[in-house]
Amino acid sequence: MILEGIVTSTNEDGTPNIAPMGPVVDRGVTRLELRPFKTSKTFENLARTHQGVFHVTDDVEMLARAAIGCWDRRPDTLPCSAVSGWVLTDVCRWLAFRVVDLDSSGDRCRLECEIVDQGRFRDFFGFNRAKHAVLEAAILATRIGILAPEQIREELQRLESPVRKTAGDQEQRAFDLVKQFIASRIQT
Ligand SMILES: Cc1cc2nc3c(=O)[nH]c(=O)nc-3n(C[C@H](O)[C@H](O)[C@H](O)COP(=O)(O)O)c2cc1C
């Protein structure tokens, strides 16, 4: 199954790159199979350093901001002791990993990763329809140029209802940001 979360990898200048990624995991999350596009910064960094940190979070505003590259302020990070990398501190759970196998023969690469350390900061909030809607909207934002504009518009409109009915401030802000981003990039 796929677990949507956030990967930090290390740029050449030592700073963290923060990107949403959905690795294939087993139910106990004992290993990760990351499948980044070859064109992504995450792939470039992981192919060079072979290490990073995966984060499980319910903060969909952080996830949405990472997807569209729009920060009001950069999230707090701590250096990771198990790998040369960065742990986001406002998350539920983090897993430091090393890439043990890399297959870059397809458009989407396959990076088999072993978990070398992990920790927890807080409990997961729980199910919320607006959080899931923001997650889907953030995925749509990263599919501009891949999906037809009409499909993106229709799916986004469908996601409005659960946000209107169930969002808190964070989810509403995140959805509005993603909506603005999409509107500015696809023709009306
Ligand atoms: C929830 C979610 C999951 C994603 N999963 C993946 C993934 O598994 N592989 C991938 O290449 N992109 C994935 N994306 C899209 C990337 O996050 C997006 O292309 C991003 O710009 C890559 O950032 P980077 O170039 O800094 O690595 C996902 C986006 C979201 C919102």
Short mmCIF file of C-alpha atoms and ligand atoms in Angstrom, two decimals:
data_model
loop_
_atom_site.label_atom_id
_atom_site.label_comp_id
_atom_site.label_asym_id
_atom_site.label_seq_id
_atom_site.Cartn_x
_atom_site.Cartn_y
_atom_site.Cartn_z
CA MET A 1 0.00 0.00 0.00
CA ILE A 2 0.99 3.63 -0.38
CA LEU A 3 1.62 5.97 2.53
CA GLU A 4 1.52 9.66 1.61
CA GLY A 5 4.03 11.76 3.52
CA ILE A 6 6.93 14.16 3.21
CA VAL A 7 10.55 13.37 2.33
CA THR A 8 13.46 15.56 3.29
CA SER A 9 16.61 15.09 1.27
CA THR A 10 19.79 17.15 1.36
CA ASN A 11 20.66 19.64 -1.36
CA GLU A 12 24.23 20.08 -2.57
CA ASP A 13 24.61 23.19 -0.37
CA GLY A 14 23.55 21.15 2.72
CA THR A 15 20.05 22.65 3.04
CA PRO A 16 16.94 20.44 3.28
CA ASN A 17 14.68 19.84 0.26
CA ILE A 18 11.10 19.16 1.38
CA ALA A 19 8.75 17.27 -0.96
CA PRO A 20 5.56 15.21 -0.60
CA MET A 21 6.13 11.61 -1.69
CA GLY A 22 4.06 8.44 -1.49
CA PRO A 23 6.28 5.40 -0.98
CA VAL A 24 5.01 1.83 -1.16
CA VAL A 25 5.13 0.39 2.36
CA ASP A 26 4.09 -2.74 4.20
CA ARG A 27 1.47 -2.30 6.95
CA GLY A 28 4.09 -2.11 9.70
CA VAL A 29 6.11 0.42 7.68
CA THR A 30 9.28 -1.64 8.05
CA ARG A 31 10.64 -0.60 4.64
CA LEU A 32 10.00 2.08 2.00
CA GLU A 33 9.98 1.89 -1.77
CA LEU A 34 10.19 5.47 -3.00
CA ARG A 35 9.18 6.20 -6.59
CA PRO A 36 10.27 9.74 -7.42
CA PHE A 37 10.20 11.12 -10.94
CA LYS A 38 13.66 11.35 -12.44
CA THR A 39 13.18 15.08 -12.87
CA SER A 40 12.53 15.69 -9.16
CA LYS A 41 15.01 17.32 -6.80
CA THR A 42 14.30 14.48 -4.36
CA PHE A 43 15.59 11.95 -6.86
CA GLU A 44 18.65 14.06 -7.67
CA ASN A 45 19.50 14.37 -3.97
CA LEU A 46 18.81 10.73 -3.04
CA ALA A 47 20.80 9.42 -6.02
CA ARG A 48 23.75 11.48 -4.77
CA THR A 49 23.49 10.99 -0.99
CA HIS A 50 21.57 7.68 -0.67
CA GLN A 51 19.91 8.88 2.55
CA GLY A 52 16.96 10.93 3.74
CA VAL A 53 14.04 11.14 6.17
CA PHE A 54 10.37 10.22 5.54
CA HIS A 55 7.69 11.90 7.67
CA VAL A 56 4.14 10.85 8.57
CA THR A 57 2.01 13.91 9.19
CA ASP A 58 -1.55 15.19 9.49
CA ASP A 59 -0.44 18.78 8.76
CA VAL A 60 -1.89 19.16 5.29
CA GLU A 61 -0.90 22.82 5.11
CA MET A 62 2.79 21.84 5.34
CA LEU A 63 2.22 19.11 2.76
CA ALA A 64 0.36 21.47 0.40
CA ARG A 65 2.99 24.19 0.78
CA ALA A 66 5.73 21.67 0.02
CA ALA A 67 3.82 20.49 -3.07
CA ILE A 68 3.49 23.97 -4.55
CA GLY A 69 6.75 25.41 -3.15
CA CYS A 70 5.02 28.27 -1.33
CA TRP A 71 6.25 28.83 2.24
CA ASP A 72 5.23 31.63 4.58
CA ARG A 73 8.10 30.40 6.75
CA ARG A 74 10.25 27.29 6.32
CA PRO A 75 9.28 24.42 8.66
CA ASP A 76 11.55 23.81 11.66
CA THR A 77 14.09 21.01 11.20
CA LEU A 78 16.63 19.21 13.36
CA PRO A 79 19.76 17.49 12.02
CA CYS A 80 19.26 13.72 12.02
CA SER A 81 21.90 11.72 13.90
CA ALA A 82 21.31 8.37 12.11
CA VAL A 83 21.74 9.71 8.58
CA SER A 84 23.08 12.91 7.13
CA GLY A 85 19.69 14.59 6.77
CA TRP A 86 16.92 16.65 8.32
CA VAL A 87 13.99 15.81 10.60
CA LEU A 88 10.88 18.02 10.39
CA THR A 89 9.79 18.66 13.97
CA ASP A 90 6.08 19.49 13.46
CA VAL A 91 5.08 16.00 12.30
CA CYS A 92 3.65 12.86 13.90
CA ARG A 93 6.43 10.46 13.09
CA TRP A 94 9.76 10.35 11.23
CA LEU A 95 11.75 7.49 9.68
CA ALA A 96 15.37 7.94 8.65
CA PHE A 97 16.33 5.77 5.70
CA ARG A 98 19.21 4.64 3.50
CA VAL A 99 18.77 3.74 -0.15
CA VAL A 100 19.93 0.15 -0.58
CA ASP A 101 18.88 -0.35 -4.22
CA LEU A 102 18.17 2.13 -7.00
CA ASP A 103 16.56 1.37 -10.36
CA SER A 104 16.38 4.41 -12.65
CA SER A 105 15.46 2.58 -15.86
CA GLY A 106 11.86 3.97 -16.01
CA ASP A 107 10.46 7.57 -15.88
CA ARG A 108 9.60 6.96 -12.30
CA CYS A 109 12.59 5.52 -10.44
CA ARG A 110 12.41 2.87 -7.76
CA LEU A 111 14.47 3.36 -4.62
CA GLU A 112 14.43 0.52 -2.14
CA CYS A 113 15.10 1.99 1.30
CA GLU A 114 15.91 0.47 4.68
CA ILE A 115 14.82 2.28 7.82
CA VAL A 116 17.75 2.96 10.12
CA ASP A 117 16.11 5.04 12.85
CA GLN A 118 12.71 6.47 13.73
CA GLY A 119 10.90 8.62 16.27
CA ARG A 120 7.55 10.17 17.20
CA PHE A 121 6.58 13.73 18.12
CA ARG A 122 2.79 13.62 18.48
CA ASP A 123 -0.35 11.59 17.85
CA PHE A 124 -2.04 11.52 14.46
CA PHE A 125 -5.12 13.78 14.49
CA GLY A 126 -7.42 11.19 12.93
CA PHE A 127 -9.67 11.02 9.88
CA ASN A 128 -10.96 14.31 8.52
CA ARG A 129 -12.51 14.66 5.08
CA ALA A 130 -11.07 18.14 4.50
CA LYS A 131 -7.54 16.86 5.21
CA HIS A 132 -7.99 14.16 2.61
CA ALA A 133 -9.45 16.66 0.15
CA VAL A 134 -6.42 18.94 0.56
CA LEU A 135 -4.12 15.96 -0.01
CA GLU A 136 -5.97 15.16 -3.26
CA ALA A 137 -5.92 18.81 -4.32
CA ALA A 138 -2.15 18.99 -3.66
CA ILE A 139 -1.66 15.93 -5.87
CA LEU A 140 -3.69 17.65 -8.61
CA ALA A 141 -1.43 20.72 -8.31
CA THR A 142 1.60 18.54 -9.00
CA ARG A 143 -0.13 16.94 -12.02
CA ILE A 144 -0.56 20.21 -14.00
CA GLY A 145 0.78 19.50 -17.48
CA ILE A 146 0.11 15.76 -17.03
CA LEU A 147 -3.68 15.78 -16.51
CA ALA A 148 -6.10 17.69 -18.75
CA PRO A 149 -7.02 21.15 -17.30
CA GLU A 150 -10.71 20.20 -17.46
CA GLN A 151 -10.11 17.11 -15.31
CA ILE A 152 -8.16 19.15 -12.76
CA ARG A 153 -10.94 21.77 -12.58
CA GLU A 154 -13.67 19.14 -12.17
CA GLU A 155 -11.84 17.20 -9.47
CA LEU A 156 -10.99 20.37 -7.58
CA GLN A 157 -14.63 21.43 -7.62
CA ARG A 158 -15.68 18.04 -6.25
CA LEU A 159 -13.22 18.51 -3.37
CA GLU A 160 -14.76 21.85 -2.34
CA SER A 161 -17.70 20.20 -0.58
CA PRO A 162 -15.83 18.16 2.07
CA VAL A 163 -13.59 21.17 2.72
CA ARG A 164 -16.59 23.48 3.20
CA LYS A 165 -18.27 20.97 5.53
CA THR A 166 -15.37 19.70 7.65
CA ALA A 167 -12.28 21.97 7.46
CA GLY A 168 -10.56 23.78 10.30
CA ASP A 169 -8.47 26.93 9.66
CA GLN A 170 -5.39 24.99 8.57
CA GLU A 171 -7.26 22.86 6.03
CA GLN A 172 -9.20 25.85 4.63
CA ARG A 173 -5.99 27.91 4.25
CA ALA A 174 -4.21 24.99 2.56
CA PHE A 175 -7.09 24.34 0.16
CA ASP A 176 -7.32 28.04 -0.79
CA LEU A 177 -3.56 28.15 -1.45
CA VAL A 178 -3.69 25.11 -3.72
CA LYS A 179 -6.77 26.46 -5.51
CA GLN A 180 -5.03 29.78 -6.18
CA PHE A 181 -1.91 27.98 -7.39
CA ILE A 182 -3.91 25.84 -9.82
CA ALA A 183 -5.99 28.80 -11.07
CA SER A 184 -2.82 30.76 -11.83
CA ARG A 185 -1.37 27.91 -13.87
CA ILE A 186 -4.19 26.51 -15.95
CA GLN A 187 -6.19 28.44 -18.52
CA THR A 188 -9.77 29.27 -17.63
C1 LIG B 1 0.58 13.54 -1.51
C2 LIG B 1 1.58 13.61 -2.64
C3 LIG B 1 2.31 12.48 -2.98
C4 LIG B 1 3.26 12.54 -4.00
N1 LIG B 1 3.99 11.41 -4.32
C5 LIG B 1 4.93 11.48 -5.28
C6 LIG B 1 5.74 10.34 -5.58
O1 LIG B 1 5.60 9.26 -5.01
N2 LIG B 1 6.68 10.47 -6.57
C7 LIG B 1 6.86 11.66 -7.23
O2 LIG B 1 7.74 11.74 -8.10
N3 LIG B 1 6.12 12.75 -6.94
C8 LIG B 1 5.17 12.69 -6.00
N4 LIG B 1 4.42 13.79 -5.72
C9 LIG B 1 4.69 15.04 -6.46
C10 LIG B 1 5.92 15.74 -5.91
O3 LIG B 1 5.76 16.08 -4.55
C11 LIG B 1 6.18 17.02 -6.71
O4 LIG B 1 6.48 16.69 -8.04
C12 LIG B 1 7.29 17.86 -6.11
O5 LIG B 1 7.35 19.07 -6.84
C13 LIG B 1 8.64 17.18 -6.16
O6 LIG B 1 9.50 18.03 -5.45
P1 LIG B 1 11.08 17.99 -5.60
O7 LIG B 1 11.40 18.33 -7.05
O8 LIG B 1 11.54 19.04 -4.64
O9 LIG B 1 11.52 16.61 -5.25
C14 LIG B 1 3.47 13.76 -4.70
C15 LIG B 1 2.71 14.88 -4.36
C16 LIG B 1 1.78 14.82 -3.34
C17 LIG B 1 0.99 16.07 -3.00
#
